[in-house]
mmCIF file of C-alpha atoms and ligand atoms in Angstrom:
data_model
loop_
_atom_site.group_PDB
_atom_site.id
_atom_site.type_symbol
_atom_site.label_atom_id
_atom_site.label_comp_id
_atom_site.label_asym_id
_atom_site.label_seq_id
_atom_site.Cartn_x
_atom_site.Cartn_y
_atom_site.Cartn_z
ATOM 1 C CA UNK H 1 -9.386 -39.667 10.976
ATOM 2 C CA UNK H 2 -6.619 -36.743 10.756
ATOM 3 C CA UNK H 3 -3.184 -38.135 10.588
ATOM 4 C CA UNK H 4 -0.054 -36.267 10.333
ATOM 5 C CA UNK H 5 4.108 -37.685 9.760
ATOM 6 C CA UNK H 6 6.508 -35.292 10.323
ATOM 7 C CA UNK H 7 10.231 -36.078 8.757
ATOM 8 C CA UNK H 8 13.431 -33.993 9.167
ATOM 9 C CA UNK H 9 15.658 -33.756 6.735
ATOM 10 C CA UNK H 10 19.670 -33.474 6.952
ATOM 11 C CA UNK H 11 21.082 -30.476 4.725
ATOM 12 C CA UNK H 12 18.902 -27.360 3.846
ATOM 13 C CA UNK H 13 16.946 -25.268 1.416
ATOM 14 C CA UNK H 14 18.178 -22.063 0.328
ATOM 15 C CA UNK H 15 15.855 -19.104 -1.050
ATOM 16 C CA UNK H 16 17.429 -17.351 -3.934
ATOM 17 C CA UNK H 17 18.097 -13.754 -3.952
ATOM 18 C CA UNK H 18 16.204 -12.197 -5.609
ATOM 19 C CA UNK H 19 17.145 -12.265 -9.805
ATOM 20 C CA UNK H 20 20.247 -14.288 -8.908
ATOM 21 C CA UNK H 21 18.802 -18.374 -8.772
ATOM 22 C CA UNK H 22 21.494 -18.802 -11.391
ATOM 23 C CA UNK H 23 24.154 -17.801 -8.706
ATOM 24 C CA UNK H 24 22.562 -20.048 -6.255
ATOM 25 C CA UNK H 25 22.451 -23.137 -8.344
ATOM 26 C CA UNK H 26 25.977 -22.494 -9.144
ATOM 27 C CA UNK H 27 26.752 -22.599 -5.669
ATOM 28 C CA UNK H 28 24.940 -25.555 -4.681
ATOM 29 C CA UNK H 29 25.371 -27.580 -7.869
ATOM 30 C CA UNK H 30 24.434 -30.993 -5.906
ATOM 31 C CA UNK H 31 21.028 -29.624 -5.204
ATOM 32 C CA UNK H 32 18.409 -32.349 -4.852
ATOM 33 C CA UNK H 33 14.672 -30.028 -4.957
ATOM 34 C CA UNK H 34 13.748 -27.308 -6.426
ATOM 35 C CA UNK H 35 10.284 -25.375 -5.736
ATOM 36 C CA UNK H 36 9.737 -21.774 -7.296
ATOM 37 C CA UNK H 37 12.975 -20.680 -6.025
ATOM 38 C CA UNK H 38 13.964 -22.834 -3.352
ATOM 39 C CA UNK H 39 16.677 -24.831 -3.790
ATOM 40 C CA UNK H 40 17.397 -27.794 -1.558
ATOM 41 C CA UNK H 41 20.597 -30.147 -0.751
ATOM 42 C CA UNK H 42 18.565 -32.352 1.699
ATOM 43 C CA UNK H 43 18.828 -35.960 1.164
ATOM 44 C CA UNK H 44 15.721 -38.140 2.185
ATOM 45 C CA UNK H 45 17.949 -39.974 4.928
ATOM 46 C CA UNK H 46 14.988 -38.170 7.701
ATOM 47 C CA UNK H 47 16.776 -37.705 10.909
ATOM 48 C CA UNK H 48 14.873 -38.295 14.656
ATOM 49 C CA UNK H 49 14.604 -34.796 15.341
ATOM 50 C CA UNK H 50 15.392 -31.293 14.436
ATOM 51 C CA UNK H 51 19.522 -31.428 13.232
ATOM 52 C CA UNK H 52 20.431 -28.806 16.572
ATOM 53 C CA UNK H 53 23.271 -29.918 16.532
ATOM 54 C CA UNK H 54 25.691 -28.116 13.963
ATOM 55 C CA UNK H 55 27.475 -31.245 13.123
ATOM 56 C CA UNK H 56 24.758 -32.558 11.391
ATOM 57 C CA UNK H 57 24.201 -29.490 9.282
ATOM 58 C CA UNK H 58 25.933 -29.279 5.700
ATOM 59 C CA UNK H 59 27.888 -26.184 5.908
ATOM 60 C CA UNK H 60 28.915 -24.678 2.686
ATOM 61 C CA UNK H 61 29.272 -21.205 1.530
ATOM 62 C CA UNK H 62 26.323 -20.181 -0.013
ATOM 63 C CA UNK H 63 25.732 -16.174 -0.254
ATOM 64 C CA UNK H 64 23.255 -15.659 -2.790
ATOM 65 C CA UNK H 65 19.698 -16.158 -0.457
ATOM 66 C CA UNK H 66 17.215 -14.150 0.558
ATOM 67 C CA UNK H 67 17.270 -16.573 3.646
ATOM 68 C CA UNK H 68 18.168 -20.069 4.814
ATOM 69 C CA UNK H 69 15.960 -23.212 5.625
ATOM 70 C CA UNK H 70 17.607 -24.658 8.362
ATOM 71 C CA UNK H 71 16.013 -27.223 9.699
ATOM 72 C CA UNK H 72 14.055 -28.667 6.879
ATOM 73 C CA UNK H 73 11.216 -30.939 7.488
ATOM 74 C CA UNK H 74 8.587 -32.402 5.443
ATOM 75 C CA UNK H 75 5.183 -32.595 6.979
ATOM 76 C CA UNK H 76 2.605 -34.929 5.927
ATOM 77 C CA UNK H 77 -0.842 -33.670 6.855
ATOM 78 C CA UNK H 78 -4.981 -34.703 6.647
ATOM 79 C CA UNK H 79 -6.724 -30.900 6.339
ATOM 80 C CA UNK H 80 -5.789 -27.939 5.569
ATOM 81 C CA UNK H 81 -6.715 -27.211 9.529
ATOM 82 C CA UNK H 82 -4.348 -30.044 10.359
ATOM 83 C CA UNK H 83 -1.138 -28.373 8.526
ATOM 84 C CA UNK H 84 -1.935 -24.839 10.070
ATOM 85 C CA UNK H 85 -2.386 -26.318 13.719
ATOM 86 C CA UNK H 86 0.690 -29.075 13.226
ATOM 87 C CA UNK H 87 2.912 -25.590 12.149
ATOM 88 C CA UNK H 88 1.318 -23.699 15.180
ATOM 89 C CA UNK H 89 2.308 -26.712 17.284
ATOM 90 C CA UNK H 90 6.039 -26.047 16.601
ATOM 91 C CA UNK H 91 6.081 -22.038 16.811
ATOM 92 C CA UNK H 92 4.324 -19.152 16.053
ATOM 93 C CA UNK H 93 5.910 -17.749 12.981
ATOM 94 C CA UNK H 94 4.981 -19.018 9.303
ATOM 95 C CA UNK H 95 5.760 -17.285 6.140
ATOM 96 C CA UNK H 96 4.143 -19.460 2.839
ATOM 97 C CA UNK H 97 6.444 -19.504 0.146
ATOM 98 C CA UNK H 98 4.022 -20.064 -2.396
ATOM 99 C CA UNK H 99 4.934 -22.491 -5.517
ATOM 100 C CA UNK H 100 2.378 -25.252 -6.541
ATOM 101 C CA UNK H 101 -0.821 -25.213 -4.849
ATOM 102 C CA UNK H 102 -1.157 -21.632 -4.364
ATOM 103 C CA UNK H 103 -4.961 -21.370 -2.789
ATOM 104 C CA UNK H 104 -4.426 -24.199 -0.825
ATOM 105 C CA UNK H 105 -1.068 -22.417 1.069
ATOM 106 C CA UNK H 106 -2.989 -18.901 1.376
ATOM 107 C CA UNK H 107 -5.275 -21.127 2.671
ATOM 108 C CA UNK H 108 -2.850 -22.494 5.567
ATOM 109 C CA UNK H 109 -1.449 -19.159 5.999
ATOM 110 C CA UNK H 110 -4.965 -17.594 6.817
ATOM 111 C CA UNK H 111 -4.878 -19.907 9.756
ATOM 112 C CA UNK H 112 -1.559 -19.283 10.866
ATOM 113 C CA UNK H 113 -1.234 -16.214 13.325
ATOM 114 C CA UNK H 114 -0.304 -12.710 11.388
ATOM 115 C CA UNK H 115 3.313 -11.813 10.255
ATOM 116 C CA UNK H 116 4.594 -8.468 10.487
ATOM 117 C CA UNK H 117 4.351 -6.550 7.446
ATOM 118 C CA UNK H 118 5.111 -2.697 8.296
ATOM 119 C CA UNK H 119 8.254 -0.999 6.986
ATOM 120 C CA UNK H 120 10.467 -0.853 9.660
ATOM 121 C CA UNK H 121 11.853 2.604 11.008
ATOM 122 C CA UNK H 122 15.662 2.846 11.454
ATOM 123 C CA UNK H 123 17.477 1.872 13.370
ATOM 124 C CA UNK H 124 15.883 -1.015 15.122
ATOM 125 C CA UNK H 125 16.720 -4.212 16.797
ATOM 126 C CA UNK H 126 16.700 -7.740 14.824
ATOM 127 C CA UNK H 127 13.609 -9.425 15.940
ATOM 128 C CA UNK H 128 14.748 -12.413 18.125
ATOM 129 C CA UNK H 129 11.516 -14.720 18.100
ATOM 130 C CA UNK H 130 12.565 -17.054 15.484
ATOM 131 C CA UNK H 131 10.714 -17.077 11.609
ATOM 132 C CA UNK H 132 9.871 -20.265 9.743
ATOM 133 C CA UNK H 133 9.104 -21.123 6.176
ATOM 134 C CA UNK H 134 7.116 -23.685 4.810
ATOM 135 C CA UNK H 135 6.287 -24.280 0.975
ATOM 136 C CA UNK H 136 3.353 -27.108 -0.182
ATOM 137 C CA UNK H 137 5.052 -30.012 -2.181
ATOM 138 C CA UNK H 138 1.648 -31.419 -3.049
ATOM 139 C CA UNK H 139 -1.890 -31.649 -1.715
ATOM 140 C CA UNK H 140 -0.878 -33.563 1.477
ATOM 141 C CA UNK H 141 2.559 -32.538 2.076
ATOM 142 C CA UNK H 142 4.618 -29.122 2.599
ATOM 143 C CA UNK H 143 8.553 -28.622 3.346
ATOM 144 C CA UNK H 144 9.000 -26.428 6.108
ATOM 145 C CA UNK H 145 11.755 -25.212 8.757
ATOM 146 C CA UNK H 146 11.074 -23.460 12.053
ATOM 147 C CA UNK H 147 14.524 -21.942 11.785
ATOM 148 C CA UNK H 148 15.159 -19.913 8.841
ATOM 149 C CA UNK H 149 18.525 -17.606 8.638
ATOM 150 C CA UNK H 150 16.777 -14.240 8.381
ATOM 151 C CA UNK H 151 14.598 -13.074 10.916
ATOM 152 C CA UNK H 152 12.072 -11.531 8.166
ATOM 153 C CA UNK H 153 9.390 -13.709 6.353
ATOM 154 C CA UNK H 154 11.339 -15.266 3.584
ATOM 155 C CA UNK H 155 14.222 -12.736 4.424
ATOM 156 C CA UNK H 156 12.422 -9.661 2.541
ATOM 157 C CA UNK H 157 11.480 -6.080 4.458
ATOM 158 C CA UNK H 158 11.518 -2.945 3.931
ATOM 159 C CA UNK H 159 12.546 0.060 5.970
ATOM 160 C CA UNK H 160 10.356 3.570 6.444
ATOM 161 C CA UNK H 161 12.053 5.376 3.871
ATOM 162 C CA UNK H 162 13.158 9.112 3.810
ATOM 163 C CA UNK H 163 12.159 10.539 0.675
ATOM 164 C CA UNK H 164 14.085 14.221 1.052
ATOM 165 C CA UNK H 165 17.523 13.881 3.012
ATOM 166 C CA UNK H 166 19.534 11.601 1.076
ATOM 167 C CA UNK H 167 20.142 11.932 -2.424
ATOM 168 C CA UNK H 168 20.429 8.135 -2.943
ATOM 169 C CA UNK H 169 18.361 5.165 -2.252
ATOM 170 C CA UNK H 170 22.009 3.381 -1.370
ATOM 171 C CA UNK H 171 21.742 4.325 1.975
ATOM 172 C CA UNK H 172 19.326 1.537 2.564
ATOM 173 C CA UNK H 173 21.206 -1.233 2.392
ATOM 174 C CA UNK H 174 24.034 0.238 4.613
ATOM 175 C CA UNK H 175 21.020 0.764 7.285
ATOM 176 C CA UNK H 176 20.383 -3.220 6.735
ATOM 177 C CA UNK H 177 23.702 -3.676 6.969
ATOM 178 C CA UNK H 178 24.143 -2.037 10.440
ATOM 179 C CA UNK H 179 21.032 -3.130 11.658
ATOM 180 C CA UNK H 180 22.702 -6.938 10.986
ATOM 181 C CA UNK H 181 25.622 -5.737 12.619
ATOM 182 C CA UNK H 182 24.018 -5.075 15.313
ATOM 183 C CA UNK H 183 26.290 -1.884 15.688
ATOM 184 C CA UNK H 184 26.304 1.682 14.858
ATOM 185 C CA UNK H 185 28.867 4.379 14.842
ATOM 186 C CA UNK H 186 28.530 6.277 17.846
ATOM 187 C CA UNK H 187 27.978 10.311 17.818
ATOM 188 C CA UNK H 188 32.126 11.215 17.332
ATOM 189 C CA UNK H 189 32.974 7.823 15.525
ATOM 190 C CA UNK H 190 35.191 8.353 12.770
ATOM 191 C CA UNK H 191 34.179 6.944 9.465
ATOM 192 C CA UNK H 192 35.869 6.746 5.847
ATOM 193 C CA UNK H 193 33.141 6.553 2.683
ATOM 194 C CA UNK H 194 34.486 5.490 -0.259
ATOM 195 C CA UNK H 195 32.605 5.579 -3.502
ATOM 196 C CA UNK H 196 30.375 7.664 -1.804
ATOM 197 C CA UNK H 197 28.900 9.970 -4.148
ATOM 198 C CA UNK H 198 26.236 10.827 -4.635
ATOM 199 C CA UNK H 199 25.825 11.024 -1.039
ATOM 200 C CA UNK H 200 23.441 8.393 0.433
ATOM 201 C CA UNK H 201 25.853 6.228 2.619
ATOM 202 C CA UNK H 202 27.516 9.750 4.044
ATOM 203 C CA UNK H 203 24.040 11.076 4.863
ATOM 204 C CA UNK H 204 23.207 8.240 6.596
ATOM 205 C CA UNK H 205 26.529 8.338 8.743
ATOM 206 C CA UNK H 206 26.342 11.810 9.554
ATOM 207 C CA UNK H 207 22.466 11.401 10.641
ATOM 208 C CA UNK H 208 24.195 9.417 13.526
ATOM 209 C CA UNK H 209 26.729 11.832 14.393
ATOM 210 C CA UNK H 210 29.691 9.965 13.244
ATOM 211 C CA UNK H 211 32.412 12.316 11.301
ATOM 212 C CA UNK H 212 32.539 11.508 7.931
ATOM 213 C CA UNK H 213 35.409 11.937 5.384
ATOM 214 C CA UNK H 214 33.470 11.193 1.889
ATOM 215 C CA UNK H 215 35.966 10.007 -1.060
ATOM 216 C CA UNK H 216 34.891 9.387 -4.526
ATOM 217 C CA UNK H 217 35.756 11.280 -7.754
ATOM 218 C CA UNK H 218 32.846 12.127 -8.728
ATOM 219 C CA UNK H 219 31.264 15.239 -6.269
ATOM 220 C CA UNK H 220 28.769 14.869 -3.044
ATOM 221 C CA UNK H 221 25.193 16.259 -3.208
ATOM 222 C CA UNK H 222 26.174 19.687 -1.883
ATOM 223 C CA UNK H 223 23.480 19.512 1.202
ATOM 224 C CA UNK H 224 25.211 16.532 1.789
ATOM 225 C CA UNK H 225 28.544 17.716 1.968
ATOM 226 C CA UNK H 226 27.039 20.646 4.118
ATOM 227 C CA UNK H 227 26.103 17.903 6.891
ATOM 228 C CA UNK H 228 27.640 18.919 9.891
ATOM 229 C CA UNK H 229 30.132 16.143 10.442
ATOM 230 C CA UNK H 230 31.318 15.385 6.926
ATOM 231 C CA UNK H 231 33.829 16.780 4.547
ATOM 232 C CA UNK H 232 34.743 15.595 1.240
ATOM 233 C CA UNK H 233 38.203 14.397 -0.512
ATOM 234 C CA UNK H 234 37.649 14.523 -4.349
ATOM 235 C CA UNK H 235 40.214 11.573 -4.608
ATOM 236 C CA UNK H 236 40.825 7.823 -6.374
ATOM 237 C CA UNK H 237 39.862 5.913 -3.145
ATOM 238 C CA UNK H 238 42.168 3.152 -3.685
ATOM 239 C CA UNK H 239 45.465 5.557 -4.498
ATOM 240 C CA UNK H 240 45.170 6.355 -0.912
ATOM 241 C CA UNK H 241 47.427 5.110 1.412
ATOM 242 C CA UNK H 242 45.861 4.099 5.082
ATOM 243 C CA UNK H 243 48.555 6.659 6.421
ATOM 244 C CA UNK H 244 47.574 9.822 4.315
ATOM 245 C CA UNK H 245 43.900 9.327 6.332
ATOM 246 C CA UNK H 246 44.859 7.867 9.282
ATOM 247 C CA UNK H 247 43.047 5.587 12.259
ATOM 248 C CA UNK H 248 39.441 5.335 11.717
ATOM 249 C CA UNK H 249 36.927 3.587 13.481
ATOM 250 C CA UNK H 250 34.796 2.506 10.681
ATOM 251 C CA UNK H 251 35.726 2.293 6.707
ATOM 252 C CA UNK H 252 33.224 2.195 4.192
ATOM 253 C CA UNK H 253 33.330 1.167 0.601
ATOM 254 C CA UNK H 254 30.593 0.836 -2.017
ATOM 255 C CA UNK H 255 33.445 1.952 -4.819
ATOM 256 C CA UNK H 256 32.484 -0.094 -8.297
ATOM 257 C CA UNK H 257 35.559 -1.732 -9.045
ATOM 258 C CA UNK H 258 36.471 -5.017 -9.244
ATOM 259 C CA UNK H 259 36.558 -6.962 -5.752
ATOM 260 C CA UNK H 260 40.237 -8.142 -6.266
ATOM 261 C CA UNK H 261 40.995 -4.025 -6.518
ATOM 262 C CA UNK H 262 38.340 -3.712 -3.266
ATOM 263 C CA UNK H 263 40.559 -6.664 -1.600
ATOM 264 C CA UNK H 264 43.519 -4.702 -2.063
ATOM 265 C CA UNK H 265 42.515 -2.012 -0.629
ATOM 266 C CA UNK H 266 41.285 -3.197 2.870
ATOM 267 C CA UNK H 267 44.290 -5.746 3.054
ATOM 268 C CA UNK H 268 46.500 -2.669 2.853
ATOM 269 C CA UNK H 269 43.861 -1.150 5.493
ATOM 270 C CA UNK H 270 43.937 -4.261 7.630
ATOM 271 C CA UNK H 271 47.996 -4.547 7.176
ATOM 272 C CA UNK H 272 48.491 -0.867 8.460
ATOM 273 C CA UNK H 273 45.982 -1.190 11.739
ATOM 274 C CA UNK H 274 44.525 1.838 11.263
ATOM 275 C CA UNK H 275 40.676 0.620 10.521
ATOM 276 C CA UNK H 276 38.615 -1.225 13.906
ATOM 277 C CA UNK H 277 34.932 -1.643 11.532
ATOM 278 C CA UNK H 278 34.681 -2.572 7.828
ATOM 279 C CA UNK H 279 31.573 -3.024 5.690
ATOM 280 C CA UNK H 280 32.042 -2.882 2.067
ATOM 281 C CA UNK H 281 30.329 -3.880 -1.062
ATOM 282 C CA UNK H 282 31.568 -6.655 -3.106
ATOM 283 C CA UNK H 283 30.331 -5.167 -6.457
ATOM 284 C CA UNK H 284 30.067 -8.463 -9.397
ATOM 285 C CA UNK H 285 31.637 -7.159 -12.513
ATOM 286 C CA UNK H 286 29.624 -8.247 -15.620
ATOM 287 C CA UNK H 287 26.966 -11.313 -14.968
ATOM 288 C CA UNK H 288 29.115 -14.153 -13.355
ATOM 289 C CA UNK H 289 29.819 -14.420 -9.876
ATOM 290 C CA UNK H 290 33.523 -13.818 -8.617
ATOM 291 C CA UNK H 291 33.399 -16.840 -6.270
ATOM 292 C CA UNK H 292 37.521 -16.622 -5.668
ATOM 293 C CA UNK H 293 37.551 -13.063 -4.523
ATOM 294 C CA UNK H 294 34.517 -13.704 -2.035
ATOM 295 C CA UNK H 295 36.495 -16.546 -0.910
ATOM 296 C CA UNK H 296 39.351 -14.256 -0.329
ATOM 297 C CA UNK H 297 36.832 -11.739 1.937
ATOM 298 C CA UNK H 298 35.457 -14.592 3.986
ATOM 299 C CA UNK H 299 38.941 -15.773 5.042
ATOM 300 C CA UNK H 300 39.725 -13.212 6.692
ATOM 301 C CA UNK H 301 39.136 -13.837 10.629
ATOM 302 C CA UNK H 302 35.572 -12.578 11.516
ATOM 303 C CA UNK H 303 33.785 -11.808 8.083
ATOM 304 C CA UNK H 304 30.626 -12.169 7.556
ATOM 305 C CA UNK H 305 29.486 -12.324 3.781
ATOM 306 C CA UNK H 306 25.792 -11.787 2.861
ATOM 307 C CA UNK H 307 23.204 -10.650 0.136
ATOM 308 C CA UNK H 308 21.546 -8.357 1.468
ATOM 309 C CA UNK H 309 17.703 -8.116 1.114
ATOM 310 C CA UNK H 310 18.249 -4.195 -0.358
ATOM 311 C CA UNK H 311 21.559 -5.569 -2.601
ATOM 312 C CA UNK H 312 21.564 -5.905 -6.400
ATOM 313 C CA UNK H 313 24.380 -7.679 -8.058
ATOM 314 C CA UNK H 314 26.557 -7.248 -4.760
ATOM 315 C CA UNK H 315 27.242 -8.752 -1.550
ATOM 316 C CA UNK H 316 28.392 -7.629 1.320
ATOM 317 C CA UNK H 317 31.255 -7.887 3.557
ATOM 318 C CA UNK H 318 31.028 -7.101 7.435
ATOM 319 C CA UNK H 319 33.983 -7.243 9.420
ATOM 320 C CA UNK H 320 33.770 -5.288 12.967
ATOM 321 C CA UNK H 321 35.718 -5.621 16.005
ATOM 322 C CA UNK H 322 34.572 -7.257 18.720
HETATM 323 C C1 SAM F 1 27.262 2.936 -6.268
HETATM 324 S S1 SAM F 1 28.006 4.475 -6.272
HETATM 325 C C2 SAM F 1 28.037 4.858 -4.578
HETATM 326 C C3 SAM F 1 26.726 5.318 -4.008
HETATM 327 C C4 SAM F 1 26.879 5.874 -2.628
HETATM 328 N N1 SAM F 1 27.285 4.842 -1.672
HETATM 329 C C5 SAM F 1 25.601 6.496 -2.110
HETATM 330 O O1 SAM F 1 25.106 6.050 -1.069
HETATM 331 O O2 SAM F 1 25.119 7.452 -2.708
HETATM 332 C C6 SAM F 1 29.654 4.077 -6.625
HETATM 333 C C7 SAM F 1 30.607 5.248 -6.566
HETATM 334 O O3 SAM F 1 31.925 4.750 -6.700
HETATM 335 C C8 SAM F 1 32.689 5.803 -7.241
HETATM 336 N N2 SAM F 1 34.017 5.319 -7.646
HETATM 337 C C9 SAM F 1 34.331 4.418 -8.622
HETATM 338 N N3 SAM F 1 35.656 4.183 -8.621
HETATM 339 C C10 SAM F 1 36.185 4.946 -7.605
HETATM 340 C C11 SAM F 1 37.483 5.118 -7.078
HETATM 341 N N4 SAM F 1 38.539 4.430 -7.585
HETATM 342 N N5 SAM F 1 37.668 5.968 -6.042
HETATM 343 C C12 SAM F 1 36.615 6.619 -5.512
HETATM 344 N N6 SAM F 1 35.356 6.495 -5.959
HETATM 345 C C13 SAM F 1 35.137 5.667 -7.003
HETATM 346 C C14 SAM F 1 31.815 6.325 -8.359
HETATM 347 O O4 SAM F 1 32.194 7.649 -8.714
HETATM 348 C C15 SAM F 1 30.424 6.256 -7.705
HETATM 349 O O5 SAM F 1 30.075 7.499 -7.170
#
């Protein structure tokens, strides 16, 4: 006879970043499971249904994910069969996160309908259909969630790349970071780069039109600086004052520097009125994470705070007008 039990669970399980699980366990120190690199803070207390509603969702700060398990179940199942159709059931999208058992969850996969897998051409639109996860706890039961914070399978993609025009791989994860954002500067758009040598971010910008002013002390890839659009300021970013540059519709800062010194910076920005778009990277000095500073970014009204599939030891801060 195939029998299946399906149990929600109230909290959620968090996918590490990539090299930072340390991070992650920092941040969720109360963690309850881990598999591989999934780290939960359910409790077995199963719940009727999926936890829609946001109250009963923990809600913490926790940055340092490749994506989120929402809605974490754990599925009892007969067959191999039995899992793939009981996930099918629910919706179509699946990625395995293999730990134990890893035949056995190719296996499931196999059965599951196909995930995309091509690098994606910029810029496109997040995919809306939603993505699920599901990892095998033992021979007859997996964790899963049909709702997973990143739209990608287990929150990794990567992006058609251009291997001539910029002179940086950087540019990358400002293209994931717009392509979050859902926005992009328009053709005209006025943009500040800071840190932006050797050129990547600026490239980028320019390749949509926007006018760039590139800061950083160190010099721009000439054919970068020869972009029609941009023009460089060999300056200390943070020694100038919003009123030397003036309004701008987007600022940009992947400076390395400590994030208090970042902080500084756009609060002076933010004071003076004179920036509508920010995205910046919150650069970790050293190997610990500045949890304090971060906190400082995602207080201010609107922020959104995320690792970013294509960020190292970095987050990054999005804060756009609406
Ligand atoms: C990670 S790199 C930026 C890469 C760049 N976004 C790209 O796409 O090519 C960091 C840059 O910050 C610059 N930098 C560090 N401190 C700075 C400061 N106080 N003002 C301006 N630039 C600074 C460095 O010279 C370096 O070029």
């Amino acid at each position: 006879m195939l029998w299946f039990a399906m149990l929600y669970l109230k909290g959620r399980s968090y996918l590490a970043a990539r090299g930072f699980l340390s991070h992650l366990l920092d941040e969720v120190p109360d963690w309850t499971s881990l598999d591989g690199e999934l780290v939960s803070d359910w409790s077995l207390d199963a719940l009727p249904e999926a936890p829609r509603s946001e109250a009963a969702i923990v809600r913490r700060p926790v940055y340092w994910t490749r994506t989120q398990w929402l809605e974490p179940f754990i599925l009892e199942y007969d067959s191999i069969s039995q899992a793939a159709k009981s996930l099918k059931a629910i919706q179509r999208n699946w990625a395995a996160y293999p730990t134990v058992l890893q035949r056995r969850t190719a296996l499931i996969s196999e059965a599951l309908p196909p995930l995309p897998s091509k690098p994606k051409i910029f810029p496109f639109e997040l995919p809306r259909t939603p993505m699920g996860g599901f990892t095998l706890l033992d021979e007859h039961r997996l964790l899963g969630s049909a709702r997973c914070s990143s739209p990608f399978p287990n929150g990794e993609f990567s992006f058609v790349e251009d291997k001539e025009g910029p002179p940086s791989r950087a540019y990358r994860k400002l293209w994931e970071a717009l392509v979050i954002s859902g926005r992009l500067p328009a053709p005209g758009e006025t943009c500040v780069d800071a840190g932006a040598s050797p050129g990547g971010w600026t490239w980028a910008l320019a390749q949509l039109g926007a006018k760039v002013l590139a800061v950083d002390r160190a010099p721009l890839e000439e054919r970068v600086a020869a972009m029609p659009g941009v023009s460089y300021l060999q300056h200390d970013a943070f020694t100038l004052k919003p009123t030397d540059l003036g309004p701008v519709d987007w600022l940009f800062s992947d400076v390395i520097c400590y994030p208090e010194a970042l902080y500084a910076w756009v609060s002076a920005w933010r004071e003076a009125g004179l920036a509508k778009n920010f995205i910046c990277t919150i650069k970790m000095q050293g190997p610990t994470f500045d949890a304090t500073a971060t906190e400082r970014f995602a207080s201010i009204p609107g922020s959104k705070i995320i690792h970013l599939w294509h960020n190292r030891h970095e987050l990054t801060w999005i804060n756009l007008r609406s």
